[in-house]
Structures are given as C-alpha cells and as structure tokens.
PDB file of C-alpha atoms and ligand atoms in Angstrom:
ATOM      1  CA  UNK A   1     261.403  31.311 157.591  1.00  0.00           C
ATOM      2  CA  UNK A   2     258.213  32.879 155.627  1.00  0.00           C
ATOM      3  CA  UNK A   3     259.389  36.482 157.744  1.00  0.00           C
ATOM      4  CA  UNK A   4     263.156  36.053 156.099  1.00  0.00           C
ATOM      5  CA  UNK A   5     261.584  35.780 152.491  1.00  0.00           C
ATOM      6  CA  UNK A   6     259.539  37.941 152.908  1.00  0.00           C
ATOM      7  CA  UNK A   7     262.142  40.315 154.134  1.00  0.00           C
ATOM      8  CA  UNK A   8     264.486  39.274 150.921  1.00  0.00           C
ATOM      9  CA  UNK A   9     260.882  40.145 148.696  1.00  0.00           C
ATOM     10  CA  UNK A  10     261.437  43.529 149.885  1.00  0.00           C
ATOM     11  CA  UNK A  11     264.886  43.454 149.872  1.00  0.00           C
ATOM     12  CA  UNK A  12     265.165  43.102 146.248  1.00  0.00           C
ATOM     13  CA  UNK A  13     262.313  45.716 144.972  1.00  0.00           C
ATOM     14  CA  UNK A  14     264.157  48.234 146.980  1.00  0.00           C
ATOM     15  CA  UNK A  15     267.698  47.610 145.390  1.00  0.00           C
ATOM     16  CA  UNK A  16     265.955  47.436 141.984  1.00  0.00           C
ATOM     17  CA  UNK A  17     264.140  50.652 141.989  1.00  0.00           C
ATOM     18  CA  UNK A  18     267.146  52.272 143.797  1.00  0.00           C
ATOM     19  CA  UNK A  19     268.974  51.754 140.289  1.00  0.00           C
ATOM     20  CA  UNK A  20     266.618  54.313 138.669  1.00  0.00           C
ATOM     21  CA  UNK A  21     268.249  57.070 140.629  1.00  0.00           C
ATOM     22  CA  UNK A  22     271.011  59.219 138.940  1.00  0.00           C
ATOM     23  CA  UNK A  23     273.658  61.412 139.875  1.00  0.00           C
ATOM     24  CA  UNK A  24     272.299  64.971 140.219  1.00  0.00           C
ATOM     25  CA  UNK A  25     268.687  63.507 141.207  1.00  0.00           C
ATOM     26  CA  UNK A  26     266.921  65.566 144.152  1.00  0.00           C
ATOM     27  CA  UNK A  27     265.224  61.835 145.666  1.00  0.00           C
ATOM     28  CA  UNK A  28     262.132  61.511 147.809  1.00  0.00           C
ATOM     29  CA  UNK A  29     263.276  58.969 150.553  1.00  0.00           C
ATOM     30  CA  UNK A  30     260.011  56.899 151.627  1.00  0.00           C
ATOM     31  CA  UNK A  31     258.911  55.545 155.083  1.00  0.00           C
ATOM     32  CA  UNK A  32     258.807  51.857 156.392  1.00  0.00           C
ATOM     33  CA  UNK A  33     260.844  48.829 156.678  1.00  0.00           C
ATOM     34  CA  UNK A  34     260.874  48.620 152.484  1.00  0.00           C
ATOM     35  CA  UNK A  35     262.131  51.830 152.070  1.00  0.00           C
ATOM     36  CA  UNK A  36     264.591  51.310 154.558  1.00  0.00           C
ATOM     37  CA  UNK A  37     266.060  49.041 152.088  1.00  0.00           C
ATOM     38  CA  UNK A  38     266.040  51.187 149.790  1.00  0.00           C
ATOM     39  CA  UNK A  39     267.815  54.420 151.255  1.00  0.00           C
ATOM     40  CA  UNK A  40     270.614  51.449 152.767  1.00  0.00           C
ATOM     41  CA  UNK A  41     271.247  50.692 148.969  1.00  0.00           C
ATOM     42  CA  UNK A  42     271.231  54.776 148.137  1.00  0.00           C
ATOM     43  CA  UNK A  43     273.415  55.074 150.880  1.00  0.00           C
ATOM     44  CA  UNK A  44     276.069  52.065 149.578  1.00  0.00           C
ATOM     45  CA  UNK A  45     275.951  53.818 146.215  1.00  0.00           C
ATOM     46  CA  UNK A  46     276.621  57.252 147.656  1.00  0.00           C
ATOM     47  CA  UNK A  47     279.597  55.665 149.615  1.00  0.00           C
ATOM     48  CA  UNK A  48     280.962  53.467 147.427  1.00  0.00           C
ATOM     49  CA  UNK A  49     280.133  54.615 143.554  1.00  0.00           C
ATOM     50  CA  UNK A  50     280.306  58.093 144.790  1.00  0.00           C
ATOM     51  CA  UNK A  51     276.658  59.408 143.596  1.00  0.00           C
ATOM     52  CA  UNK A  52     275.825  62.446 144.202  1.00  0.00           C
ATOM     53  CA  UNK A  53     271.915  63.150 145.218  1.00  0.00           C
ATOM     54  CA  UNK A  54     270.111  64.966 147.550  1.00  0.00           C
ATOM     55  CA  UNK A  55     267.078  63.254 149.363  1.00  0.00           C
ATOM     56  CA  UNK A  56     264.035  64.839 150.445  1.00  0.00           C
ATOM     57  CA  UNK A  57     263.287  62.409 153.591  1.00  0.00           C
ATOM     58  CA  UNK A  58     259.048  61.599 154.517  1.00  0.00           C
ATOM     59  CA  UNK A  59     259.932  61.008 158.059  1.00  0.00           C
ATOM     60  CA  UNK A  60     261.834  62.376 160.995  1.00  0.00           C
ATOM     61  CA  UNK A  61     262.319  58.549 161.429  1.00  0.00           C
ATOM     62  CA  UNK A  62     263.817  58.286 157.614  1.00  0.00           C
ATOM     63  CA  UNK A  63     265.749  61.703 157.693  1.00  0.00           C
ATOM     64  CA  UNK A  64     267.886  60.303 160.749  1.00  0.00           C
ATOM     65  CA  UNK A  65     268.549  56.835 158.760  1.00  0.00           C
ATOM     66  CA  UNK A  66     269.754  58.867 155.739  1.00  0.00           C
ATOM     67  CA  UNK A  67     271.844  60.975 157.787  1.00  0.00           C
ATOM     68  CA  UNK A  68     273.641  58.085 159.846  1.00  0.00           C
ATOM     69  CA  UNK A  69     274.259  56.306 155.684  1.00  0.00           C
ATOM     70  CA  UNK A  70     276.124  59.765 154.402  1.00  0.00           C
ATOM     71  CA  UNK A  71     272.981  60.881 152.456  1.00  0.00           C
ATOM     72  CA  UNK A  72     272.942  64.342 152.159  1.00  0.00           C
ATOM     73  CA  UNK A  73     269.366  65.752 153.131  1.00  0.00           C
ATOM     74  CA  UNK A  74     267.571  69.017 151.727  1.00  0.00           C
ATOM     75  CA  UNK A  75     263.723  70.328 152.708  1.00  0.00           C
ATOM     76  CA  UNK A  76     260.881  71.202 150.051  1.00  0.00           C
ATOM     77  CA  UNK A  77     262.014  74.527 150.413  1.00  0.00           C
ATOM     78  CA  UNK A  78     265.228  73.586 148.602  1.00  0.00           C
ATOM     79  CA  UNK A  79     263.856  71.856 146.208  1.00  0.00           C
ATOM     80  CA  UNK A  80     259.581  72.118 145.725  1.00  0.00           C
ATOM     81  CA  UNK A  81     259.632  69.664 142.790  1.00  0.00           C
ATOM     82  CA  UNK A  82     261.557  66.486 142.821  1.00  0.00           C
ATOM     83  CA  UNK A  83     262.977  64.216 139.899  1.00  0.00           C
ATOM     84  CA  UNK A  84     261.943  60.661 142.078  1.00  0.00           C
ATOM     85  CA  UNK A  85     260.081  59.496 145.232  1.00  0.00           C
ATOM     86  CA  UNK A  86     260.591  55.942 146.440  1.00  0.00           C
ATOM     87  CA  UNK A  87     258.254  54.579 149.145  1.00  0.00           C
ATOM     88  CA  UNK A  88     256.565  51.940 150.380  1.00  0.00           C
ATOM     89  CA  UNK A  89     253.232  50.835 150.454  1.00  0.00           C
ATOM     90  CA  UNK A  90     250.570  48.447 152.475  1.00  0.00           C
ATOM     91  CA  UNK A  91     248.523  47.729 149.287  1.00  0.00           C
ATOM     92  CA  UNK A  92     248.995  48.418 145.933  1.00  0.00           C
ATOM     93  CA  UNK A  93     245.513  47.194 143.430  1.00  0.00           C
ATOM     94  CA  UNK A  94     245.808  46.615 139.892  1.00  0.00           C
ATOM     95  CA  UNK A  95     245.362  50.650 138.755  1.00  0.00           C
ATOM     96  CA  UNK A  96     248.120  50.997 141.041  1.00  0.00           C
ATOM     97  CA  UNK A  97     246.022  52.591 143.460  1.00  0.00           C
ATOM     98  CA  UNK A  98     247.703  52.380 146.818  1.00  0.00           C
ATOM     99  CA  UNK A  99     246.640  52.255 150.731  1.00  0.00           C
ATOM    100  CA  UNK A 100     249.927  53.742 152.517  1.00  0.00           C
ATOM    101  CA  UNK A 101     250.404  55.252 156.586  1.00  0.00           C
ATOM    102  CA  UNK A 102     250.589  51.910 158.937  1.00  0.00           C
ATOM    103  CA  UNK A 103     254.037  53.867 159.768  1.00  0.00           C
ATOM    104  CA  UNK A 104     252.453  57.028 160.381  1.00  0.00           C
ATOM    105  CA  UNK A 105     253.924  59.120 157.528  1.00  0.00           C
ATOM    106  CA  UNK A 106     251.119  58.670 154.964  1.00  0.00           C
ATOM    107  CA  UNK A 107     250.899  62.713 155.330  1.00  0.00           C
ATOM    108  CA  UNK A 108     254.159  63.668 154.456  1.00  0.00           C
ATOM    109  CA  UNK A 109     254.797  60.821 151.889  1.00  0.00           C
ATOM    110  CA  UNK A 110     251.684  62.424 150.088  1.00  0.00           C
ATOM    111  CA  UNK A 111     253.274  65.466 149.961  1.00  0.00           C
ATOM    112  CA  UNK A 112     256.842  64.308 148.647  1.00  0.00           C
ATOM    113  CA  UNK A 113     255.536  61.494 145.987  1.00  0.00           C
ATOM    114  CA  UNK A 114     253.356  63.819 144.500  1.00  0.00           C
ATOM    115  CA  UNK A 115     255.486  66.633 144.142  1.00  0.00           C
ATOM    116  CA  UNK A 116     258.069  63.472 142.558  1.00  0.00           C
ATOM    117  CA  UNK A 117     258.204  63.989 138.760  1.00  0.00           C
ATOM    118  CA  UNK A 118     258.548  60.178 138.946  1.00  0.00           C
ATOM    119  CA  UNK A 119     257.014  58.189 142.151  1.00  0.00           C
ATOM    120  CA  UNK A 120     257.920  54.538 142.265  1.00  0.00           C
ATOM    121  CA  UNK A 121     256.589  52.089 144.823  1.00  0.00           C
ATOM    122  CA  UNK A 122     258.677  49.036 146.135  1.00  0.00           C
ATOM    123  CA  UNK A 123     256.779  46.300 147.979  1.00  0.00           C
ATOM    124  CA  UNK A 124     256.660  42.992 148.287  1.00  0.00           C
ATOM    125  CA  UNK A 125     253.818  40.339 146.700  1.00  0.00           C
ATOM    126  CA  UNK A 126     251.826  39.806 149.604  1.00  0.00           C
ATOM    127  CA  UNK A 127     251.378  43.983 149.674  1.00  0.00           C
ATOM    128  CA  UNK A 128     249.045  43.256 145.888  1.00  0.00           C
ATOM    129  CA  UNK A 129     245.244  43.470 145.870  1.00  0.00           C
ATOM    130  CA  UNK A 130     242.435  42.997 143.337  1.00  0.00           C
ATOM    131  CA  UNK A 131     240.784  46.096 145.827  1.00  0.00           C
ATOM    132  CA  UNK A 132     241.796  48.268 148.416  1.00  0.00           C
ATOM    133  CA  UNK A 133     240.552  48.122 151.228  1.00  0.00           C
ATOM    134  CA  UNK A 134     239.966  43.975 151.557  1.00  0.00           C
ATOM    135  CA  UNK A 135     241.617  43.089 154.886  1.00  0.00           C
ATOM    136  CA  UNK A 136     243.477  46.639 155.347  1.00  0.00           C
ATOM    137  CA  UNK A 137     242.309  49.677 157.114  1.00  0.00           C
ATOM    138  CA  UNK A 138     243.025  53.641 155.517  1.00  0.00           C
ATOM    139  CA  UNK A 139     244.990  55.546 157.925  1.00  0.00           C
ATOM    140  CA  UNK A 140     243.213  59.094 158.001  1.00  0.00           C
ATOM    141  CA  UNK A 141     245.382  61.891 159.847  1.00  0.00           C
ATOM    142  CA  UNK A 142     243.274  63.888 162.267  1.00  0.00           C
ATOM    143  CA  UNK A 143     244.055  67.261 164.387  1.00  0.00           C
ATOM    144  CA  UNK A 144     243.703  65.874 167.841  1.00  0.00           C
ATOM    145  CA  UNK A 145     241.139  68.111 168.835  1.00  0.00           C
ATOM    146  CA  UNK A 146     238.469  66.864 166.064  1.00  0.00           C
ATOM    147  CA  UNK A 147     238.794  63.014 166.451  1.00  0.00           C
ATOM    148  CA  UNK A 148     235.144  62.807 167.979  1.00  0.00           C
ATOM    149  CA  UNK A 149     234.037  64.828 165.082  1.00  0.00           C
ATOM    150  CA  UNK A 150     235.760  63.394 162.519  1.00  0.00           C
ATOM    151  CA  UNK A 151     235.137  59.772 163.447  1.00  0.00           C
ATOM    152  CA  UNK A 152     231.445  60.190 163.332  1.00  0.00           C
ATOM    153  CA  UNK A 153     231.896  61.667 159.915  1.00  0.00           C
ATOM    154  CA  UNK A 154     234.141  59.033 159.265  1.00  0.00           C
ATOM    155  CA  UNK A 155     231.413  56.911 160.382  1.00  0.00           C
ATOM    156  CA  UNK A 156     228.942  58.114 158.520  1.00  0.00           C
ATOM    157  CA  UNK A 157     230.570  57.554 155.170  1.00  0.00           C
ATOM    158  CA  UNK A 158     230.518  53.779 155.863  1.00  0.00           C
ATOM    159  CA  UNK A 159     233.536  53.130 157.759  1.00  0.00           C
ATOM    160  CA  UNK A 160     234.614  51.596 161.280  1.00  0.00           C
ATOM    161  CA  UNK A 161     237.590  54.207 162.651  1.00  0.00           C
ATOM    162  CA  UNK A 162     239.457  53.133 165.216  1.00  0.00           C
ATOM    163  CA  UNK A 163     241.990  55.483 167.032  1.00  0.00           C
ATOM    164  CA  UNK A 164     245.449  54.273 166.810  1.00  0.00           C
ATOM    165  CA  UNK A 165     247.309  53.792 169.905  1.00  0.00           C
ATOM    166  CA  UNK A 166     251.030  53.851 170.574  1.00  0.00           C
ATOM    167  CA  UNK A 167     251.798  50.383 171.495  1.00  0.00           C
ATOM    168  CA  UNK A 168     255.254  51.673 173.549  1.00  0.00           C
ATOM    169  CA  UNK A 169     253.131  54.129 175.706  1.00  0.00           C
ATOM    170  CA  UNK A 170     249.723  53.066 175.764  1.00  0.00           C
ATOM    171  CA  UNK A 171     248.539  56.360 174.474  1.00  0.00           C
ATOM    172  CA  UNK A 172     247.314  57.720 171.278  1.00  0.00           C
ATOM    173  CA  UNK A 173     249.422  57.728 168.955  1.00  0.00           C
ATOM    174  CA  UNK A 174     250.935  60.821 167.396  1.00  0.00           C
ATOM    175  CA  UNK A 175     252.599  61.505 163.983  1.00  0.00           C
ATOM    176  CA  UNK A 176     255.735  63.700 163.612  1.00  0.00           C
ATOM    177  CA  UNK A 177     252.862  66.269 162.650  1.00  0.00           C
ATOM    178  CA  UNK A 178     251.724  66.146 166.234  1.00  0.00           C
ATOM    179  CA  UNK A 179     248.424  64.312 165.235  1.00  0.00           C
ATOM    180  CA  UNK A 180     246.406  61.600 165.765  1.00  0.00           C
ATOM    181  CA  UNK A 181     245.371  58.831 163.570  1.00  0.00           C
ATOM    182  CA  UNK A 182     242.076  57.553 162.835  1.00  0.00           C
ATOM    183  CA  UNK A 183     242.703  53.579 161.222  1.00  0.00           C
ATOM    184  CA  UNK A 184     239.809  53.314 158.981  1.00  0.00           C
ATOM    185  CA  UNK A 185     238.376  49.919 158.141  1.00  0.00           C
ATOM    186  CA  UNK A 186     235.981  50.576 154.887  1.00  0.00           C
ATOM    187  CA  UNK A 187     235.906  47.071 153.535  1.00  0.00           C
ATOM    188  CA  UNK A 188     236.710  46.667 150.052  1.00  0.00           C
ATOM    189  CA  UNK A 189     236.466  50.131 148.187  1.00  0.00           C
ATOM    190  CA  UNK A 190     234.386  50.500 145.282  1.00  0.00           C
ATOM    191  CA  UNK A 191     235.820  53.980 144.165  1.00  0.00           C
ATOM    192  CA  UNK A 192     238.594  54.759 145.739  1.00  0.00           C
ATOM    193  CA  UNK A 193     239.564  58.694 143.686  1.00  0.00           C
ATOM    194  CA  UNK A 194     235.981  59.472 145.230  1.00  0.00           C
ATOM    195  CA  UNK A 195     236.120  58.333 148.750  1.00  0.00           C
ATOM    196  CA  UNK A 196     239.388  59.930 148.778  1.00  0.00           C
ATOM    197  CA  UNK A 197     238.363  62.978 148.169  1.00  0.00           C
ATOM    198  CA  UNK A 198     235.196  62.431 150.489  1.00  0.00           C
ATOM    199  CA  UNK A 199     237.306  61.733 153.392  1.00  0.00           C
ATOM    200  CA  UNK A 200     240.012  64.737 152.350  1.00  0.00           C
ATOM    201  CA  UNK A 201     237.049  66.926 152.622  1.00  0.00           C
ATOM    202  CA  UNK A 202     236.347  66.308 156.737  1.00  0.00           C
ATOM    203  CA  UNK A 203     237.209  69.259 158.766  1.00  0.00           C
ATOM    204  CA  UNK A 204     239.752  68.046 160.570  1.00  0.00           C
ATOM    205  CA  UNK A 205     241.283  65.695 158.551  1.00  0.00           C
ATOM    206  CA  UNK A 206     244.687  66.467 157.450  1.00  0.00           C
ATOM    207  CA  UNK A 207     245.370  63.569 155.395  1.00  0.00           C
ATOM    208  CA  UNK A 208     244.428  60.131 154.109  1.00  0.00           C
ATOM    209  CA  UNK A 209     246.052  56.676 153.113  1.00  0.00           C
ATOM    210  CA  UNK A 210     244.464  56.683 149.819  1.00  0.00           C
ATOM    211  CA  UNK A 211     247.060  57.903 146.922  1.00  0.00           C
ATOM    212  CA  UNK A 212     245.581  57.834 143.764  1.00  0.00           C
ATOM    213  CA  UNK A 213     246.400  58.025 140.293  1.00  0.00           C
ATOM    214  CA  UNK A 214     250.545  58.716 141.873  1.00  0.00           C
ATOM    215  CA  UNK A 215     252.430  55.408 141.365  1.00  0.00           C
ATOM    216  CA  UNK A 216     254.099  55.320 138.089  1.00  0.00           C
ATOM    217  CA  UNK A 217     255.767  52.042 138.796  1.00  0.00           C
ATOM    218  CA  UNK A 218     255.726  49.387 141.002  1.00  0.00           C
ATOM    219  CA  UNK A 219     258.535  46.984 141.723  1.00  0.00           C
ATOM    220  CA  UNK A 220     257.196  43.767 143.498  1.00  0.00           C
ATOM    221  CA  UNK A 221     259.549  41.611 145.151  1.00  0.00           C
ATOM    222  CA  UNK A 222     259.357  37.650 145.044  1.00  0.00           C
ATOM    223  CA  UNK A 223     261.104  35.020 146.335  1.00  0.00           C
ATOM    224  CA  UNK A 224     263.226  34.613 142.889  1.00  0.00           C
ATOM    225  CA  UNK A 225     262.541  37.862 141.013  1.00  0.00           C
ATOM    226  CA  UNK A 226     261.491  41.316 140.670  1.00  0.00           C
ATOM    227  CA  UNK A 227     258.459  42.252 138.560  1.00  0.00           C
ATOM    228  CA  UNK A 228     257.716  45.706 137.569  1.00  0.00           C
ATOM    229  CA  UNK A 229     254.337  47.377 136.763  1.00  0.00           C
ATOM    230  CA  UNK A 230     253.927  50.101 134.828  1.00  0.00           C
ATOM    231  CA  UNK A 231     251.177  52.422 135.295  1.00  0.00           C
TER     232      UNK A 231
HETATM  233  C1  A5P B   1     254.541  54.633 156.194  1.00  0.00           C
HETATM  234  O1  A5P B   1     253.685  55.565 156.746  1.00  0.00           O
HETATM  235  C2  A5P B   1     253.818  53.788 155.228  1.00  0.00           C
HETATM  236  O2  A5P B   1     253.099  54.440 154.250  1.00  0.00           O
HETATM  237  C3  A5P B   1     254.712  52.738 154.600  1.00  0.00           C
HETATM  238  O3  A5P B   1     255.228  53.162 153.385  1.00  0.00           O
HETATM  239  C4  A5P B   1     253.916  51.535 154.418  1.00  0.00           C
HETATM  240  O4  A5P B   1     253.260  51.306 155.647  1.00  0.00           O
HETATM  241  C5  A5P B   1     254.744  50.340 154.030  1.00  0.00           C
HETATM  242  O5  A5P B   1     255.570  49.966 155.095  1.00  0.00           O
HETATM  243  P1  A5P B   1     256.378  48.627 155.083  1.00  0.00           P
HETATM  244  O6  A5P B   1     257.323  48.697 153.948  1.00  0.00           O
HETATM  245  O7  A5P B   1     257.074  48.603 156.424  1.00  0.00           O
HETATM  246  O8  A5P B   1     255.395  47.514 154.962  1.00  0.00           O
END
C-alpha cells in the first residue's frame, strides 16, 4: 500500500510540472521512474492536445520511452540550449540542492538541466532532506580504468566509495557512457558547491551526483497535493 502512494506522490509532481511545457518548447526529458511519469503525461498531451515539442532525452533508457509515446527526439547538437529540463531526483535539501544518479544518468542529466533555461525537479516527499548526504550515497562517474585511483582519492576526501554492481549480471555496472560508478557514502554534507567541485576535480572522474545551485523549482508530490518550491 505505502509503494502505491508513494507511486501516486510521484505520479502527481510529474503531471504538474509537465503543465509548464508549451508548444514550441525544445524539453529536457529526465531519467527514473518519476520522470517516467512525466514524459507518459508529455506523451498524452502530444497525442491527444496535439503539442508540439521536441525533447532532448538524458538516457538511452528515456530516449526509447519517448520514442515508443510519439515524442519527437532531437540531440544537443540540434538544439545546445533548452527552454526546460524535467528530472528526477534522490534528494532534494532546502537550497534545493540535489543528490541525483541511483539510475545511472546523473552525467548526462547534468549536462541537459544545466544547459535548461528552466530546470524543474519532480519528486516525491520522502525524496526531501534538511542535508544531503544523510542516509544517501553521491553517485560519482568514473572511467573504468581509474576506479582504484579515484576511490582512494575519493577516500581521502572523507568518503566510503563503493563500486556499483549490476544486479542482472553480477558485474560492474556500466553507464550508457561506458563507465563505471563509484556510490559515494559522505555522510551528511556540510558544503555541498565545494565538495562538488572537490570531487569534479579527480582525474578520472567524469561526473558527480551533486547539482548545485540548478533546480529552479521543485514539485513534491503527497498523498493529497502537490507543493511547489521555488528556488
Ligand atoms: C537517474 O540517474 C537519477 O538521477 C534519477 O533522476 C533519480 O535517481 C530519481 O529516480 P526516481 O525518480 O526513480 O527515484
């Protein structure tokens, strides 16, 4: 029963951000089972109230969902600068600070929400913090060939990495980038703009979970009613 409201939580940020999007909008299409919701509503609307957008998809995952709704797709190429991202999130603190990547796509959702002229994050309560980092780890997106190095760096800045493993296979597990990923557990973050940056700086790294100072809004879902917080 808690999994079905919490599915409805989601359910209903999704379809409530989704109504910011307007014909002619070049739309950032977000990873996870949230977003999901959201590109099924973009997809209804497309179908049934005719509007016409192009999404920029954050997953190969995503891109094939959009596809199979009617959603016509486009690459940065196309379009380097985009009116709207919608995505996900695993937390989301009260600066609106995020942790994102327990789907894998942290690196290419960086990429599309910031290059969003408006980024808007859809999650459900239980995804709210007072700090990041309590009871979550920070994906960190590593070129296979420096995970020894990078988790002793990793290390060394205070955290506990732990190298992600596919769960179907058994093996490590890769991202559509071909990489691995280091899940970092840091405790609760004191800064998070700075360790950021600290961890952006390993050589090696690719990416990391922490997006700061991106979210314009959240919409939070709960059992009864969407809230939204402005940034
Ligand atoms: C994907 O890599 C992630 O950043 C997701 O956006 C995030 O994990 C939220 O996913 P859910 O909506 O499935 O919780």
């Amino acid at each position: 029963m808690t999994e079905n409201w919490k599915e409805e939580e989601k359910k209903k940020a999704a379809v409530e951000a989704s109504r910011l999007v307007r014909n002619g909008q070049v739309v950032g299409l977000g990873t996870g089972s949230t977003a999901a919701y959201m590109v099924e509503e973009l997809g209804r609307r497309v179908r049934e109230e005719k509007l016409s957008i192009v999404g920029i998809p954050t997953s190969i995952a995503t891109g094939n969902h959009a596809a199979r709704l009617g959603i016509p797709l486009a690459t940065l190429s196309d379009h380097p600068e985009l009116d709207i991202a919608i995505d996900g999130a695993d937390q989301v603190d009260p600066n609106l600070n995020l942790i994102k990547g327990m789907g894998g796509a942290l690196t290419r959702e960086k990429i599309v929400d910031s290059a969003a002229k408006t980024f808007v994050v859809i999650v459900d309560e239980g995804k709210l913090t007072k700090r990041l980092g309590l009871g979550q780890v920070v994906p960190v997106e590593v070129v296979p060939f420096a995970v020894p190095s990078v988790t002793r760096r990793l290390t060394a800045l205070g955290g506990k990495p732990r190298l992600r493993i596919d769960k179907a296979t058994g093996n490590p597990y890769l991202t559509d980038n071909g990489n691995s990923i280091l899940d970092v557990d840091f405790g609760a973050i004191d800064d998070p703009k700075l360790l950021e940056k600290q961890v952006k700086m390993i050589p090696g790294v690719l990416e990391n979970g922490l997006f700061v100072g991106l979210a314009r809004y959240v919409y939070v879902g709960y059992r009864d009613r969407v809230e939204l917080i402005k940034g």
